[in-house]
C-alpha cells in the first residue's frame, strides 16, 4: 500500500502543512482527510484531470482535516464534471458542506467506504480526540496488507495495539505530539514508547507533528512520515 503524504504538521504547526495522505490506484484517488492545505498540494502534485474517481476518508471535522474539502468537491464537480465520494461515519459532514454552500449534486456521501476498483476496505475506529465531536481512525486493508491511520487521537486504541503486535496490522500511522499535557487531545510520544516495544517502533510512522521533533522520534526508534517535495 503506497501511502503518500501531503503534509505532516498539526493545526498549530503549519510549517509542515496539514497532515493528510493519498493513494493512487490507476485513475482512482483515495484521500485521507482534506485539510486547509490539501487541495493546493494535490493540485500542484497530481494531474487531477486524469483522475476519474475520488474517495475522501474523513477522520473528523476540524479545519486542518476538512478545510479544503469543499474546494476539492467544487473543482471536480464544476471543472471536471465528476462527483467526489465523501466517507465519514457521521452525517454531520453533510451539514458542514451544506453550510459552505456545497450541495449534494457535487458529491456522494457514504458512512463506509463502498466497494471500489482498488479492492480497498476501510474499517472506522472511534478514537479519543475532542469532547465535542466523534473522531475516527481507519484500518485500511488491500489484498496484501493492513495499516492503521489514526487521524487525530490522544491514544492508540488497545484493540489496534493488539492487532499490530500480533502482525494483523503491518504499519501504524499515528498522531504524535512532543508536548506532554495533562488533558491531551494528541498523543505524546512518551505514551507511544510504553505501548510499542522498541523492535516494532520502526513500523510506527509519526505524523501530525507539533514541532520539528523528527530526530527525537527517530532516536526513540520510531519512523516519521515523509512529505513529497
mmCIF file of N, CA and C in Angstrom, residues 57-147:
data_model
loop_
_atom_site.group_PDB
_atom_site.id
_atom_site.type_symbol
_atom_site.label_atom_id
_atom_site.label_comp_id
_atom_site.label_asym_id
_atom_site.label_seq_id
_atom_site.Cartn_x
_atom_site.Cartn_y
_atom_site.Cartn_z
ATOM 1 N N UNK A 57 -11.669 9.789 2.706
ATOM 2 C CA UNK A 57 -11.948 9.235 4.030
ATOM 3 C C UNK A 57 -11.667 10.321 5.063
ATOM 4 N N UNK A 58 -12.710 10.819 5.699
ATOM 5 C CA UNK A 58 -12.551 11.878 6.691
ATOM 6 C C UNK A 58 -12.473 11.285 8.094
ATOM 7 N N UNK A 59 -11.459 11.721 8.849
ATOM 8 C CA UNK A 59 -11.326 11.241 10.222
ATOM 9 C C UNK A 59 -12.182 12.046 11.193
ATOM 10 N N UNK A 60 -12.250 13.362 10.980
ATOM 11 C CA UNK A 60 -13.086 14.229 11.812
ATOM 12 C C UNK A 60 -13.190 15.588 11.131
ATOM 13 N N UNK A 61 -13.840 16.545 11.796
ATOM 14 C CA UNK A 61 -14.237 17.770 11.115
ATOM 15 C C UNK A 61 -13.502 19.019 11.574
ATOM 16 N N UNK A 62 -12.357 18.892 12.211
ATOM 17 C CA UNK A 62 -11.551 20.076 12.500
ATOM 18 C C UNK A 62 -10.976 20.631 11.199
ATOM 19 N N UNK A 63 -10.782 21.955 11.166
ATOM 20 C CA UNK A 63 -10.444 22.630 9.913
ATOM 21 C C UNK A 63 -9.167 22.116 9.267
ATOM 22 N N UNK A 64 -8.181 21.730 10.086
ATOM 23 C CA UNK A 64 -6.924 21.263 9.484
ATOM 24 C C UNK A 64 -7.062 19.874 8.871
ATOM 25 N N UNK A 65 -8.265 19.292 8.972
ATOM 26 C CA UNK A 65 -8.517 17.985 8.353
ATOM 27 C C UNK A 65 -9.611 18.027 7.287
ATOM 28 N N UNK A 66 -10.429 19.082 7.319
ATOM 29 C CA UNK A 66 -11.549 19.147 6.374
ATOM 30 C C UNK A 66 -11.628 20.495 5.652
ATOM 31 N N UNK A 67 -10.660 21.368 5.900
ATOM 32 C CA UNK A 67 -10.769 22.761 5.474
ATOM 33 C C UNK A 67 -10.859 23.022 3.988
ATOM 34 N N UNK A 68 -10.298 22.160 3.140
ATOM 35 C CA UNK A 68 -10.403 22.398 1.692
ATOM 36 C C UNK A 68 -11.221 21.329 0.984
ATOM 37 N N UNK A 69 -11.988 20.546 1.748
ATOM 38 C CA UNK A 69 -12.835 19.530 1.124
ATOM 39 C C UNK A 69 -13.852 20.172 0.182
ATOM 40 N N UNK A 70 -14.442 21.284 0.607
ATOM 41 C CA UNK A 70 -15.405 21.972 -0.247
ATOM 42 C C UNK A 70 -14.797 22.408 -1.564
ATOM 43 N N UNK A 71 -13.571 22.898 -1.526
ATOM 44 C CA UNK A 71 -12.894 23.318 -2.759
ATOM 45 C C UNK A 71 -12.611 22.129 -3.663
ATOM 46 N N UNK A 72 -12.193 21.011 -3.066
ATOM 47 C CA UNK A 72 -11.937 19.801 -3.851
ATOM 48 C C UNK A 72 -13.215 19.335 -4.551
ATOM 49 N N UNK A 73 -14.314 19.278 -3.806
ATOM 50 C CA UNK A 73 -15.590 18.854 -4.382
ATOM 51 C C UNK A 73 -16.013 19.801 -5.498
ATOM 52 N N UNK A 74 -15.930 21.107 -5.242
ATOM 53 C CA UNK A 74 -16.349 22.095 -6.238
ATOM 54 C C UNK A 74 -15.510 22.005 -7.503
ATOM 55 N N UNK A 75 -14.216 21.800 -7.345
ATOM 56 C CA UNK A 75 -13.332 21.704 -8.512
ATOM 57 C C UNK A 75 -13.708 20.497 -9.367
ATOM 58 N N UNK A 76 -13.851 19.353 -8.728
ATOM 59 C CA UNK A 76 -14.186 18.156 -9.504
ATOM 60 C C UNK A 76 -15.583 18.258 -10.118
ATOM 61 N N UNK A 77 -16.512 18.885 -9.421
ATOM 62 C CA UNK A 77 -17.881 18.995 -9.938
ATOM 63 C C UNK A 77 -17.979 20.026 -11.061
ATOM 64 N N UNK A 78 -17.497 21.230 -10.812
ATOM 65 C CA UNK A 78 -17.694 22.324 -11.767
ATOM 66 C C UNK A 78 -16.669 22.335 -12.900
ATOM 67 N N UNK A 79 -15.450 21.940 -12.623
ATOM 68 C CA UNK A 79 -14.400 21.994 -13.644
ATOM 69 C C UNK A 79 -14.276 20.677 -14.401
ATOM 70 N N UNK A 80 -14.344 19.562 -13.677
ATOM 71 C CA UNK A 80 -14.120 18.263 -14.308
ATOM 72 C C UNK A 80 -15.398 17.456 -14.522
ATOM 73 N N UNK A 81 -16.509 17.908 -13.957
ATOM 74 C CA UNK A 81 -17.778 17.225 -14.167
ATOM 75 C C UNK A 81 -17.875 15.869 -13.500
ATOM 76 N N UNK A 82 -17.231 15.723 -12.337
ATOM 77 C CA UNK A 82 -17.231 14.437 -11.639
ATOM 78 C C UNK A 82 -17.625 14.634 -10.174
ATOM 79 N N UNK A 83 -18.217 13.613 -9.604
ATOM 80 C CA UNK A 83 -18.582 13.647 -8.191
ATOM 81 C C UNK A 83 -17.475 13.023 -7.343
ATOM 82 N N UNK A 84 -17.278 13.584 -6.170
ATOM 83 C CA UNK A 84 -16.371 13.034 -5.166
ATOM 84 C C UNK A 84 -17.198 12.191 -4.194
ATOM 85 N N UNK A 85 -16.663 11.061 -3.779
ATOM 86 C CA UNK A 85 -17.305 10.257 -2.736
ATOM 87 C C UNK A 85 -16.687 10.617 -1.391
ATOM 88 N N UNK A 86 -17.502 11.117 -0.477
ATOM 89 C CA UNK A 86 -17.057 11.542 0.851
ATOM 90 C C UNK A 86 -17.482 10.485 1.864
ATOM 91 N N UNK A 87 -16.511 9.970 2.607
ATOM 92 C CA UNK A 87 -16.761 8.887 3.558
ATOM 93 C C UNK A 87 -16.499 9.382 4.980
ATOM 94 N N UNK A 88 -17.504 9.276 5.825
ATOM 95 C CA UNK A 88 -17.360 9.633 7.245
ATOM 96 C C UNK A 88 -18.501 8.962 7.999
ATOM 97 N N UNK A 89 -18.223 8.349 9.150
ATOM 98 C CA UNK A 89 -19.287 7.628 9.865
ATOM 99 C C UNK A 89 -20.431 8.508 10.356
ATOM 100 N N UNK A 90 -20.208 9.826 10.451
ATOM 101 C CA UNK A 90 -21.236 10.725 10.968
ATOM 102 C C UNK A 90 -21.758 11.652 9.867
ATOM 103 N N UNK A 91 -23.086 11.788 9.724
ATOM 104 C CA UNK A 91 -23.640 12.660 8.680
ATOM 105 C C UNK A 91 -23.445 14.145 8.945
ATOM 106 N N UNK A 92 -22.829 14.500 10.056
ATOM 107 C CA UNK A 92 -22.532 15.912 10.325
ATOM 108 C C UNK A 92 -21.677 16.527 9.223
ATOM 109 N N UNK A 93 -20.943 15.707 8.495
ATOM 110 C CA UNK A 93 -20.126 16.247 7.413
ATOM 111 C C UNK A 93 -21.008 16.826 6.307
ATOM 112 N N UNK A 94 -22.195 16.258 6.121
ATOM 113 C CA UNK A 94 -23.138 16.798 5.138
ATOM 114 C C UNK A 94 -23.616 18.174 5.587
ATOM 115 N N UNK A 95 -23.886 18.326 6.880
ATOM 116 C CA UNK A 95 -24.304 19.622 7.413
ATOM 117 C C UNK A 95 -23.214 20.668 7.206
ATOM 118 N N UNK A 96 -21.974 20.282 7.463
ATOM 119 C CA UNK A 96 -20.861 21.212 7.288
ATOM 120 C C UNK A 96 -20.758 21.666 5.839
ATOM 121 N N UNK A 97 -20.812 20.728 4.915
ATOM 122 C CA UNK A 97 -20.709 21.080 3.498
ATOM 123 C C UNK A 97 -21.893 21.930 3.051
ATOM 124 N N UNK A 98 -23.077 21.655 3.579
ATOM 125 C CA UNK A 98 -24.249 22.465 3.238
ATOM 126 C C UNK A 98 -24.056 23.907 3.679
ATOM 127 N N UNK A 99 -23.513 24.107 4.875
ATOM 128 C CA UNK A 99 -23.247 25.461 5.366
ATOM 129 C C UNK A 99 -22.224 26.186 4.503
ATOM 130 N N UNK A 100 -21.365 25.427 3.837
ATOM 131 C CA UNK A 100 -20.374 26.016 2.935
ATOM 132 C C UNK A 100 -20.937 26.247 1.531
ATOM 133 N N UNK A 101 -22.201 25.880 1.325
ATOM 134 C CA UNK A 101 -22.798 26.041 0.009
ATOM 135 C C UNK A 101 -22.472 24.927 -0.960
ATOM 136 N N UNK A 102 -22.050 23.780 -0.435
ATOM 137 C CA UNK A 102 -21.716 22.628 -1.275
ATOM 138 C C UNK A 102 -22.905 21.671 -1.275
ATOM 139 N N UNK A 103 -23.645 21.642 -2.377
ATOM 140 C CA UNK A 103 -24.814 20.780 -2.479
ATOM 141 C C UNK A 103 -24.443 19.355 -2.826
ATOM 142 N N UNK A 104 -25.367 18.432 -2.579
ATOM 143 C CA UNK A 104 -25.068 17.016 -2.788
ATOM 144 C C UNK A 104 -25.076 16.599 -4.254
ATOM 145 N N UNK A 105 -25.355 17.524 -5.155
ATOM 146 C CA UNK A 105 -25.178 17.204 -6.563
ATOM 147 C C UNK A 105 -23.696 17.092 -6.921
ATOM 148 N N UNK A 106 -22.829 17.620 -6.059
ATOM 149 C CA UNK A 106 -21.390 17.598 -6.332
ATOM 150 C C UNK A 106 -20.649 16.440 -5.694
ATOM 151 N N UNK A 107 -21.320 15.714 -4.802
ATOM 152 C CA UNK A 107 -20.623 14.621 -4.120
ATOM 153 C C UNK A 107 -21.613 13.549 -3.696
ATOM 154 N N UNK A 108 -21.077 12.402 -3.352
ATOM 155 C CA UNK A 108 -21.857 11.293 -2.806
ATOM 156 C C UNK A 108 -21.386 11.065 -1.375
ATOM 157 N N UNK A 109 -22.303 11.030 -0.433
ATOM 158 C CA UNK A 109 -21.936 10.776 0.961
ATOM 159 C C UNK A 109 -22.147 9.305 1.294
ATOM 160 N N UNK A 110 -21.148 8.707 1.943
ATOM 161 C CA UNK A 110 -21.226 7.323 2.403
ATOM 162 C C UNK A 110 -20.700 7.240 3.834
ATOM 163 N N UNK A 111 -21.356 6.439 4.669
ATOM 164 C CA UNK A 111 -20.856 6.212 6.028
ATOM 165 C C UNK A 111 -19.632 5.305 6.027
ATOM 166 N N UNK A 112 -19.563 4.405 5.063
ATOM 167 C CA UNK A 112 -18.431 3.478 4.940
ATOM 168 C C UNK A 112 -17.911 3.517 3.506
ATOM 169 N N UNK A 113 -16.636 3.191 3.350
ATOM 170 C CA UNK A 113 -16.053 3.145 2.011
ATOM 171 C C UNK A 113 -16.774 2.087 1.187
ATOM 172 N N UNK A 114 -17.369 2.471 0.048
ATOM 173 C CA UNK A 114 -18.077 1.484 -0.768
ATOM 174 C C UNK A 114 -17.105 0.590 -1.531
ATOM 175 N N UNK A 115 -17.653 -0.441 -2.131
ATOM 176 C CA UNK A 115 -16.849 -1.321 -2.976
ATOM 177 C C UNK A 115 -16.172 -0.495 -4.054
ATOM 178 N N UNK A 116 -14.914 -0.797 -4.323
ATOM 179 C CA UNK A 116 -14.138 0.032 -5.240
ATOM 180 C C UNK A 116 -13.196 -0.819 -6.072
ATOM 181 N N UNK A 117 -12.704 -0.240 -7.159
ATOM 182 C CA UNK A 117 -11.867 -0.981 -8.100
ATOM 183 C C UNK A 117 -10.544 -1.411 -7.490
ATOM 184 N N UNK A 118 -10.049 -0.658 -6.499
ATOM 185 C CA UNK A 118 -8.774 -0.994 -5.863
ATOM 186 C C UNK A 118 -8.907 -2.149 -4.875
ATOM 187 N N UNK A 119 -10.123 -2.504 -4.520
ATOM 188 C CA UNK A 119 -10.327 -3.558 -3.531
ATOM 189 C C UNK A 119 -9.983 -3.134 -2.122
ATOM 190 N N UNK A 120 -9.955 -1.826 -1.863
ATOM 191 C CA UNK A 120 -9.647 -1.322 -0.522
ATOM 192 C C UNK A 120 -10.854 -1.455 0.396
ATOM 193 N N UNK A 121 -10.569 -1.791 1.650
ATOM 194 C CA UNK A 121 -11.575 -1.774 2.696
ATOM 195 C C UNK A 121 -11.091 -0.837 3.791
ATOM 196 N N UNK A 122 -12.019 -0.098 4.394
ATOM 197 C CA UNK A 122 -11.664 0.858 5.445
ATOM 198 C C UNK A 122 -12.607 0.673 6.624
ATOM 199 N N UNK A 123 -12.051 0.238 7.726
ATOM 200 C CA UNK A 123 -12.823 -0.002 8.951
ATOM 201 C C UNK A 123 -12.651 1.191 9.890
ATOM 202 N N UNK A 124 -13.714 1.964 10.156
ATOM 203 C CA UNK A 124 -13.574 3.092 11.072
ATOM 204 C C UNK A 124 -13.391 2.627 12.514
ATOM 205 N N UNK A 125 -12.530 3.338 13.243
ATOM 206 C CA UNK A 125 -12.243 3.027 14.644
ATOM 207 C C UNK A 125 -12.407 4.320 15.437
ATOM 208 N N UNK A 126 -13.357 4.367 16.349
ATOM 209 C CA UNK A 126 -13.555 5.589 17.123
ATOM 210 C C UNK A 126 -12.357 5.825 18.039
ATOM 211 N N UNK A 127 -11.887 7.078 18.079
ATOM 212 C CA UNK A 127 -10.699 7.427 18.857
ATOM 213 C C UNK A 127 -11.005 8.597 19.789
ATOM 214 N N UNK A 128 -10.111 8.809 20.762
ATOM 215 C CA UNK A 128 -10.253 9.913 21.712
ATOM 216 C C UNK A 128 -9.460 11.124 21.217
ATOM 217 N N UNK A 129 -10.182 12.199 20.941
ATOM 218 C CA UNK A 129 -9.509 13.424 20.495
ATOM 219 C C UNK A 129 -10.231 14.663 21.003
ATOM 220 N N UNK A 130 -11.503 14.814 20.672
ATOM 221 C CA UNK A 130 -12.257 16.011 21.034
ATOM 222 C C UNK A 130 -13.536 15.619 21.768
ATOM 223 N N UNK A 131 -13.885 16.412 22.777
ATOM 224 C CA UNK A 131 -15.082 16.105 23.567
ATOM 225 C C UNK A 131 -16.366 16.462 22.830
ATOM 226 N N UNK A 132 -16.280 17.353 21.837
ATOM 227 C CA UNK A 132 -17.486 17.862 21.189
ATOM 228 C C UNK A 132 -17.770 17.257 19.819
ATOM 229 N N UNK A 133 -17.020 16.250 19.417
ATOM 230 C CA UNK A 133 -17.326 15.563 18.158
ATOM 231 C C UNK A 133 -16.736 14.160 18.174
ATOM 232 N N UNK A 134 -17.346 13.279 17.409
ATOM 233 C CA UNK A 134 -16.804 11.932 17.253
ATOM 234 C C UNK A 134 -15.676 11.964 16.232
ATOM 235 N N UNK A 135 -14.585 11.274 16.566
ATOM 236 C CA UNK A 135 -13.400 11.249 15.714
ATOM 237 C C UNK A 135 -13.007 9.799 15.459
ATOM 238 N N UNK A 136 -12.380 9.576 14.323
ATOM 239 C CA UNK A 136 -12.122 8.204 13.896
ATOM 240 C C UNK A 136 -10.732 8.048 13.300
ATOM 241 N N UNK A 137 -10.175 6.864 13.492
ATOM 242 C CA UNK A 137 -9.074 6.383 12.686
ATOM 243 C C UNK A 137 -9.638 5.342 11.732
ATOM 244 N N UNK A 138 -8.772 4.817 10.869
ATOM 245 C CA UNK A 138 -9.217 3.792 9.920
ATOM 246 C C UNK A 138 -8.185 2.678 9.831
ATOM 247 N N UNK A 139 -8.666 1.437 9.861
ATOM 248 C CA UNK A 139 -7.853 0.296 9.452
ATOM 249 C C UNK A 139 -8.129 0.093 7.969
ATOM 250 N N UNK A 140 -7.098 0.254 7.162
ATOM 251 C CA UNK A 140 -7.246 0.177 5.707
ATOM 252 C C UNK A 140 -6.554 -1.088 5.226
ATOM 253 N N UNK A 141 -7.272 -1.864 4.447
ATOM 254 C CA UNK A 141 -6.786 -3.170 4.010
ATOM 255 C C UNK A 141 -6.894 -3.295 2.501
ATOM 256 N N UNK A 142 -5.821 -3.789 1.881
ATOM 257 C CA UNK A 142 -5.890 -4.174 0.472
ATOM 258 C C UNK A 142 -5.595 -5.665 0.368
ATOM 259 N N UNK A 143 -5.227 -6.126 -0.804
ATOM 260 C CA UNK A 143 -5.023 -7.558 -0.997
ATOM 261 C C UNK A 143 -3.783 -8.090 -0.292
ATOM 262 N N UNK A 144 -2.877 -7.200 0.125
ATOM 263 C CA UNK A 144 -1.603 -7.668 0.668
ATOM 264 C C UNK A 144 -1.340 -7.293 2.121
ATOM 265 N N UNK A 145 -1.971 -6.238 2.642
ATOM 266 C CA UNK A 145 -1.633 -5.793 3.993
ATOM 267 C C UNK A 145 -2.741 -4.940 4.587
ATOM 268 N N UNK A 146 -2.589 -4.670 5.893
ATOM 269 C CA UNK A 146 -3.476 -3.758 6.613
ATOM 270 C C UNK A 146 -2.637 -2.711 7.323
ATOM 271 N N UNK A 147 -3.101 -1.472 7.296
ATOM 272 C CA UNK A 147 -2.448 -0.393 8.018
ATOM 273 C C UNK A 147 -3.489 0.303 8.894
#
